[in-house]
Amino acid sequence: MNFQFFKINLNKLLIITGAIVLVLIVIFIFWWNKAIVISNGISVINKDQTPKSSITGLDCPGADVRPMAVMLASDPEARPISGISQADMVIEMPVDPTGITRFMAVFQCEKPKEIGSVRSARDDFIPLAAGLETIYAHWGGEHGALEKLNSHIIDNIDAMKYEGTVFYRKAGIRPPHNGFTDLNLLTKKAQDLKYDFKNSFPGYPHQEKEPKKNLSNLTDRININYPGPHAVSWIYESGTNLFSRYRNDSAEIDKDNGQTVKAGVVIVMNTTSKFLKEQYISVNVQGEGVAQIYQNGGIINGKWIKDASQPDSKLYFYDDSGKEIKFAPGKIWVEIVAQ
C-alpha cells in the first residue's frame, strides 16, 4: 500500500471537511444573529423576525404596509376619541381663529376596533400626510383642501363619497361628531381604488438604547397653551419612560380601549399662521422653525424643516448642531403651536 498517497489524500479530506464545517458555522452565525435591512431601507428585521416601524421604532408586524392617516375631531363634544391611543403618530394643530384644534392620526402597527369621530380635510394637514407617504382619510373638507385632493396630490378616501359603506354615522351622537370608520373598511376601499400599499416613508432615526439623562434639561411636564378646553399637558412617567396626555387636568382616554393616551416622544413645533376668510386660518407647515423635542424625561432644543417646494417631502427635526435627532422608540405626538 502506498502510505504516502494515503497520507496526502487524508490531508486533502481533512482540509475540505474543515472548510465545509467553517462555511456551515458562518451560515449558522449569520442566521442566528441576523438583523436584515429590507431592500427598501425602511423596515428592520431582528433575530425574532419582528420588523420595526419606520415611524416609532417599535416592533410592528405591518411595518411594510403604507400608513393610513385619519382626520379626527378634538372638540369637547367628540371626546373621548376612539382609536387615538393606538395611532403611531398624531399631529395636532389649530384650525380656526378661536383655537379649536384637530388631529391627524397615523395608523400602521395597531388596528383599533373603531376610529372617530372623523372630520374634514384641512389644507395644512395635506403636506404632512403626503410627507409621511400615507393614504389620507377624511369627511369632506374645506374648499382649499378639496381642490388639492382633487388634483391627486395624495391618495385619499373621502367619506362624502363613501358614507354608509366605508364610513358610518352613529345614533345618539350629535352631528358632525358622529362619523366613524375602522381600518378594515379603509383598507378594503383603498384596495378597491388600487392604491399602492407598500410603505415608502424613509422613516425617522431611533436610539438603540436610552442615553444617560442630562440633569440640566430634565422636565416632567409639558404645557401646550391652546385656548380654553383645548389646552394640553403631558406628564412624564419615569417608570415607563412615557408621557401621558391630559386636557383640563383629566387624562385623555381612548374610548376604543379605555387606555390613557401616551407617547414616547412629544414635539412642540412652533410656526406662524394667518387669517383666511370664512373663519379659517392658514398654518405654515412648510419651511422651517423652532422646535422642542421631549423624550427620555428631557428636552432637546432644535428646529423643524420641511421643503416647501415638495409637498411630499419629509418633516425633519434637527438639534442645534444640525444633526437629525434620533427619537426614543415610541409613539410620536407633534403639537403645532402657531403665532
Coordinates of C-alpha atoms in Angstrom, one line a residue:
M1 CA 0.0 0.0 0.0
N2 CA 1.3 3.5 -0.9
F3 CA 1.2 5.1 2.6
Q4 CA 2.4 8.4 1.2
F5 CA -0.5 8.6 -1.2
F6 CA -2.9 7.7 1.6
K7 CA -1.5 10.4 3.8
I8 CA -1.8 13.1 1.1
N9 CA -5.4 12.2 0.4
L10 CA -6.3 12.1 4.1
N11 CA -4.8 15.6 4.4
K12 CA -6.9 16.8 1.5
L13 CA -10.0 15.3 3.0
L14 CA -9.4 17.0 6.4
I15 CA -8.9 20.3 4.7
I16 CA -12.1 20.0 2.6
T17 CA -14.1 18.8 5.6
G18 CA -12.7 21.7 7.7
A19 CA -13.7 24.2 5.0
I20 CA -17.2 22.8 4.8
V21 CA -17.6 23.0 8.6
L22 CA -16.3 26.6 8.7
V23 CA -18.8 27.6 6.0
L24 CA -21.7 26.0 7.9
I25 CA -20.6 27.8 11.1
V26 CA -20.6 31.1 9.3
I27 CA -24.0 30.5 7.8
F28 CA -25.4 29.5 11.2
I29 CA -24.0 32.6 12.9
F30 CA -25.4 34.8 10.2
W31 CA -28.8 33.2 10.5
W32 CA -28.8 33.3 14.3
N33 CA -27.9 37.0 14.6
K34 CA -29.4 38.3 11.5
A35 CA -30.6 41.9 11.6
I36 CA -31.5 42.4 7.9
V37 CA -32.4 45.7 6.5
I38 CA -35.1 45.0 3.9
S39 CA -34.2 46.1 0.4
N40 CA -36.3 49.3 0.5
G41 CA -34.4 50.5 3.5
I42 CA -37.5 51.0 5.6
S43 CA -38.0 48.1 8.0
V44 CA -35.5 46.2 10.1
I45 CA -36.0 42.6 11.0
N46 CA -34.3 41.4 14.1
K47 CA -33.5 37.8 15.2
D48 CA -37.1 37.2 16.4
Q49 CA -38.2 38.2 12.9
T50 CA -40.3 41.2 14.1
P51 CA -39.9 44.2 11.8
K52 CA -39.7 47.7 13.3
S53 CA -41.9 50.7 12.5
S54 CA -40.2 53.4 10.5
I55 CA -42.2 55.9 12.5
T56 CA -42.0 54.7 16.1
G57 CA -39.0 52.3 16.0
L58 CA -41.2 49.8 17.9
D59 CA -42.0 46.2 16.9
C60 CA -44.6 46.3 14.1
P61 CA -45.8 43.3 12.1
G62 CA -47.3 45.7 9.5
A63 CA -44.1 47.8 9.1
D64 CA -44.0 47.3 5.3
V65 CA -47.6 48.4 4.9
R66 CA -48.4 52.0 3.9
P67 CA -49.8 54.0 6.9
M68 CA -53.3 55.4 7.0
A69 CA -53.8 59.0 8.2
V70 CA -57.3 59.8 9.5
M71 CA -58.6 63.3 10.4
L72 CA -60.2 63.4 13.8
A73 CA -62.1 65.9 15.9
S74 CA -60.7 67.4 19.0
D75 CA -63.8 69.2 20.2
P76 CA -65.1 68.6 23.8
E77 CA -68.3 67.2 22.4
A78 CA -66.4 64.5 20.5
R79 CA -64.4 63.2 23.5
P80 CA -63.3 60.6 24.3
I81 CA -61.9 59.9 20.8
S82 CA -61.9 56.3 19.5
G83 CA -58.6 54.8 18.4
I84 CA -56.4 57.8 19.3
S85 CA -54.1 55.9 21.7
Q86 CA -53.4 53.3 19.1
A87 CA -52.0 55.7 16.4
D88 CA -48.3 55.6 15.7
M89 CA -48.1 59.3 15.2
V90 CA -50.6 62.1 15.9
I91 CA -50.3 65.7 14.6
E92 CA -52.4 68.3 16.3
M93 CA -52.8 71.9 15.2
P94 CA -55.3 74.8 15.4
V95 CA -57.8 75.1 12.5
D96 CA -59.7 78.3 13.3
P97 CA -59.2 81.7 14.9
T98 CA -60.8 80.6 18.2
G99 CA -58.1 78.0 18.7
I100 CA -60.1 74.8 18.0
T101 CA -57.6 72.1 17.2
R102 CA -57.9 69.0 15.0
F103 CA -55.9 65.7 14.9
M104 CA -54.4 63.8 12.1
A105 CA -53.8 60.3 13.5
V106 CA -51.5 58.0 11.6
F107 CA -52.1 54.2 11.9
Q108 CA -49.8 51.4 10.9
C109 CA -49.0 49.0 13.6
E110 CA -52.2 48.7 15.6
K111 CA -55.8 48.3 14.4
P112 CA -58.4 49.9 16.7
K113 CA -61.9 48.5 16.5
E114 CA -63.3 51.9 15.7
I115 CA -61.8 55.3 14.7
G116 CA -63.7 58.6 15.2
S117 CA -65.1 61.0 15.2
V118 CA -63.8 61.5 11.6
R119 CA -63.7 65.1 10.5
S120 CA -63.0 67.2 7.4
A121 CA -59.7 67.6 5.5
R122 CA -57.8 70.8 6.1
D123 CA -55.3 72.3 3.7
D124 CA -52.4 72.5 6.1
F125 CA -52.6 68.8 7.1
I126 CA -52.2 67.6 3.5
P127 CA -48.4 68.2 3.1
L128 CA -47.9 66.5 6.4
A129 CA -49.9 63.5 5.3
A130 CA -48.0 63.4 2.0
G131 CA -44.7 63.7 3.7
L132 CA -45.4 60.5 5.7
E133 CA -46.5 58.7 2.4
T134 CA -49.9 57.9 3.9
I135 CA -53.3 57.3 2.5
Y136 CA -55.4 60.2 3.7
A137 CA -59.0 59.6 5.1
H138 CA -61.4 62.4 5.9
W139 CA -65.0 63.5 5.9
G140 CA -65.3 66.2 3.2
G141 CA -63.2 69.2 3.6
E142 CA -62.8 73.0 3.3
H143 CA -62.5 74.4 -0.2
G144 CA -58.7 74.7 -0.5
A145 CA -58.2 71.2 0.8
L146 CA -60.6 69.6 -1.6
E147 CA -59.0 71.4 -4.5
K148 CA -55.7 69.9 -3.6
L149 CA -57.1 66.4 -3.1
N150 CA -59.0 66.6 -6.4
S151 CA -55.6 67.3 -8.1
H152 CA -54.4 63.9 -6.8
I153 CA -51.7 65.3 -4.7
I154 CA -52.2 62.4 -2.3
D155 CA -54.2 59.2 -2.3
N156 CA -57.3 59.8 -0.2
I157 CA -60.6 58.3 0.9
D158 CA -63.5 60.8 1.3
A159 CA -66.5 59.9 3.5
M160 CA -68.6 62.3 1.3
K161 CA -68.3 59.6 -1.4
Y162 CA -68.4 56.5 0.7
E163 CA -70.8 57.2 3.6
G164 CA -72.7 54.1 4.5
T165 CA -70.0 51.7 3.2
V166 CA -66.6 52.8 4.4
F167 CA -67.8 55.5 6.9
Y168 CA -70.9 55.5 9.1
R169 CA -73.0 57.7 11.4
K170 CA -73.6 56.5 15.0
A171 CA -77.0 57.1 16.6
G172 CA -77.1 59.1 19.8
I173 CA -74.2 61.4 18.9
R174 CA -74.9 64.9 17.7
P175 CA -73.6 65.6 14.1
P176 CA -71.0 66.3 13.0
H177 CA -69.3 64.4 15.7
N178 CA -71.0 61.1 14.9
G179 CA -68.8 59.9 11.9
F180 CA -66.7 56.8 12.3
T181 CA -64.8 54.2 10.4
D182 CA -62.2 51.4 11.0
L183 CA -59.0 50.3 9.4
N184 CA -60.5 47.2 7.8
L185 CA -63.1 49.3 6.0
L186 CA -60.5 51.8 4.9
T187 CA -58.1 49.1 3.7
K188 CA -60.8 47.4 1.7
K189 CA -61.7 50.7 -0.1
A190 CA -58.0 51.5 -0.7
Q191 CA -57.7 48.1 -2.3
D192 CA -60.8 48.8 -4.5
L193 CA -59.2 52.1 -5.5
K194 CA -56.0 50.2 -6.4
Y195 CA -53.8 52.4 -4.1
D196 CA -50.2 51.3 -3.6
F197 CA -49.8 49.6 -0.2
K198 CA -46.0 49.5 0.0
N199 CA -44.6 51.7 2.8
S200 CA -42.2 54.2 1.1
F201 CA -41.7 56.6 4.1
P202 CA -38.0 56.7 4.7
G203 CA -38.5 56.8 8.4
Y204 CA -37.1 58.6 11.5
P205 CA -33.8 57.5 13.2
H206 CA -34.2 56.0 16.6
Q207 CA -32.0 55.5 19.6
E208 CA -30.7 51.9 20.2
K209 CA -30.7 52.5 23.9
E210 CA -31.8 55.1 26.3
P211 CA -29.0 57.7 26.8
K212 CA -27.8 59.0 30.2
K213 CA -30.0 61.8 31.4
N214 CA -28.7 65.3 31.3
L215 CA -29.6 66.9 34.6
S216 CA -29.6 70.3 33.1
N217 CA -32.5 69.7 30.7
L218 CA -34.9 67.4 32.7
T219 CA -38.6 68.1 32.5
D220 CA -41.6 66.2 33.9
R221 CA -44.4 68.4 32.4
I222 CA -45.1 69.9 29.0
N223 CA -47.9 72.6 28.8
I224 CA -49.4 73.4 25.4
N225 CA -51.3 76.6 25.7
Y226 CA -54.1 76.0 23.2
P227 CA -57.0 78.2 24.4
G228 CA -59.8 77.1 26.7
P229 CA -60.8 73.4 26.6
H230 CA -58.1 72.6 24.1
A231 CA -55.2 73.2 26.5
V232 CA -52.9 70.2 26.8
S233 CA -50.5 68.9 29.4
W234 CA -48.1 66.0 29.0
I235 CA -46.8 64.4 32.3
Y236 CA -43.6 62.3 32.3
E237 CA -43.7 58.9 34.0
S238 CA -40.1 57.7 34.7
G239 CA -41.2 54.1 35.3
T240 CA -42.4 53.7 31.7
N241 CA -40.3 56.5 30.1
L242 CA -43.5 57.8 28.5
F243 CA -45.5 61.0 28.6
S244 CA -49.3 60.8 29.5
R245 CA -51.7 63.3 27.9
Y246 CA -54.1 65.4 29.9
R247 CA -56.7 68.0 28.9
N248 CA -58.2 70.2 31.6
D249 CA -56.3 68.1 34.2
S250 CA -58.1 65.0 33.1
A251 CA -56.3 62.1 31.4
E252 CA -57.0 61.8 27.7
I253 CA -58.7 58.4 27.3
D254 CA -59.2 56.3 24.2
K255 CA -62.9 55.3 24.0
D256 CA -61.9 52.3 22.0
N257 CA -59.9 50.6 24.7
G258 CA -60.2 52.7 27.8
Q259 CA -56.4 53.4 27.9
T260 CA -54.7 56.7 28.6
V261 CA -53.0 58.3 25.6
K262 CA -49.2 58.0 25.9
A263 CA -46.3 59.0 23.8
G264 CA -42.6 58.3 23.8
V265 CA -41.8 61.5 22.0
V266 CA -43.7 64.8 22.2
I267 CA -42.6 67.5 19.8
V268 CA -43.7 71.2 20.0
M269 CA -43.4 72.6 16.5
N270 CA -43.5 76.4 16.5
T271 CA -44.7 78.3 13.4
T272 CA -46.8 81.1 12.1
S273 CA -50.4 81.4 10.9
K274 CA -52.7 83.9 9.2
F275 CA -56.4 84.5 9.0
L276 CA -58.4 83.5 6.0
K277 CA -62.0 84.2 5.0
E278 CA -64.8 82.1 6.3
Q279 CA -63.3 81.8 9.8
Y280 CA -60.4 79.7 8.7
I281 CA -56.7 80.1 9.3
S282 CA -53.6 79.0 7.3
V283 CA -50.9 77.4 9.4
N284 CA -47.4 77.4 7.9
V285 CA -46.1 73.7 8.0
Q286 CA -43.5 74.1 5.3
G287 CA -40.2 75.9 5.5
E288 CA -38.6 75.8 9.0
G289 CA -39.0 76.9 12.5
V290 CA -38.1 76.4 16.2
A291 CA -39.0 73.1 17.8
Q292 CA -38.7 71.5 21.3
I293 CA -38.4 67.7 21.3
Y294 CA -39.3 66.0 24.6
Q295 CA -38.1 62.4 25.2
N296 CA -36.5 60.3 27.9
G297 CA -37.7 62.9 30.5
G298 CA -35.7 65.7 28.9
I299 CA -35.9 68.4 26.3
I300 CA -33.9 69.0 23.2
N301 CA -34.0 72.4 21.6
G302 CA -33.8 72.3 17.8
K303 CA -35.7 73.1 14.7
W304 CA -38.0 71.6 12.1
I305 CA -37.5 71.7 8.4
K306 CA -39.9 70.7 5.5
D307 CA -39.0 71.5 1.9
A308 CA -41.7 74.0 0.7
S309 CA -41.0 73.1 -2.9
Q310 CA -42.0 69.5 -2.4
P311 CA -45.4 68.8 -0.6
D312 CA -44.4 65.2 -0.1
S313 CA -41.1 66.0 1.5
K314 CA -40.3 64.5 4.9
L315 CA -40.7 66.7 8.0
Y316 CA -37.3 66.7 9.6
F317 CA -36.2 67.6 13.2
Y318 CA -32.6 68.7 13.9
D319 CA -30.7 69.6 17.1
D320 CA -28.8 72.8 17.5
S321 CA -25.7 71.2 16.0
G322 CA -27.6 70.4 12.7
K323 CA -27.8 66.7 13.3
E324 CA -31.1 64.9 12.7
I325 CA -32.5 63.9 16.1
K326 CA -32.7 60.3 17.0
F327 CA -36.0 59.6 18.6
A328 CA -36.6 57.4 21.6
P329 CA -38.6 54.4 20.4
G330 CA -42.3 55.1 21.0
K331 CA -45.3 56.8 19.6
I332 CA -44.9 60.4 18.5
W333 CA -47.1 63.4 19.0
V334 CA -46.5 66.6 17.2
E335 CA -48.1 69.7 18.8
I336 CA -48.1 72.6 16.3
V337 CA -48.2 76.0 18.0
A338 CA -49.0 78.8 15.7
Q339 CA -48.5 82.5 16.4

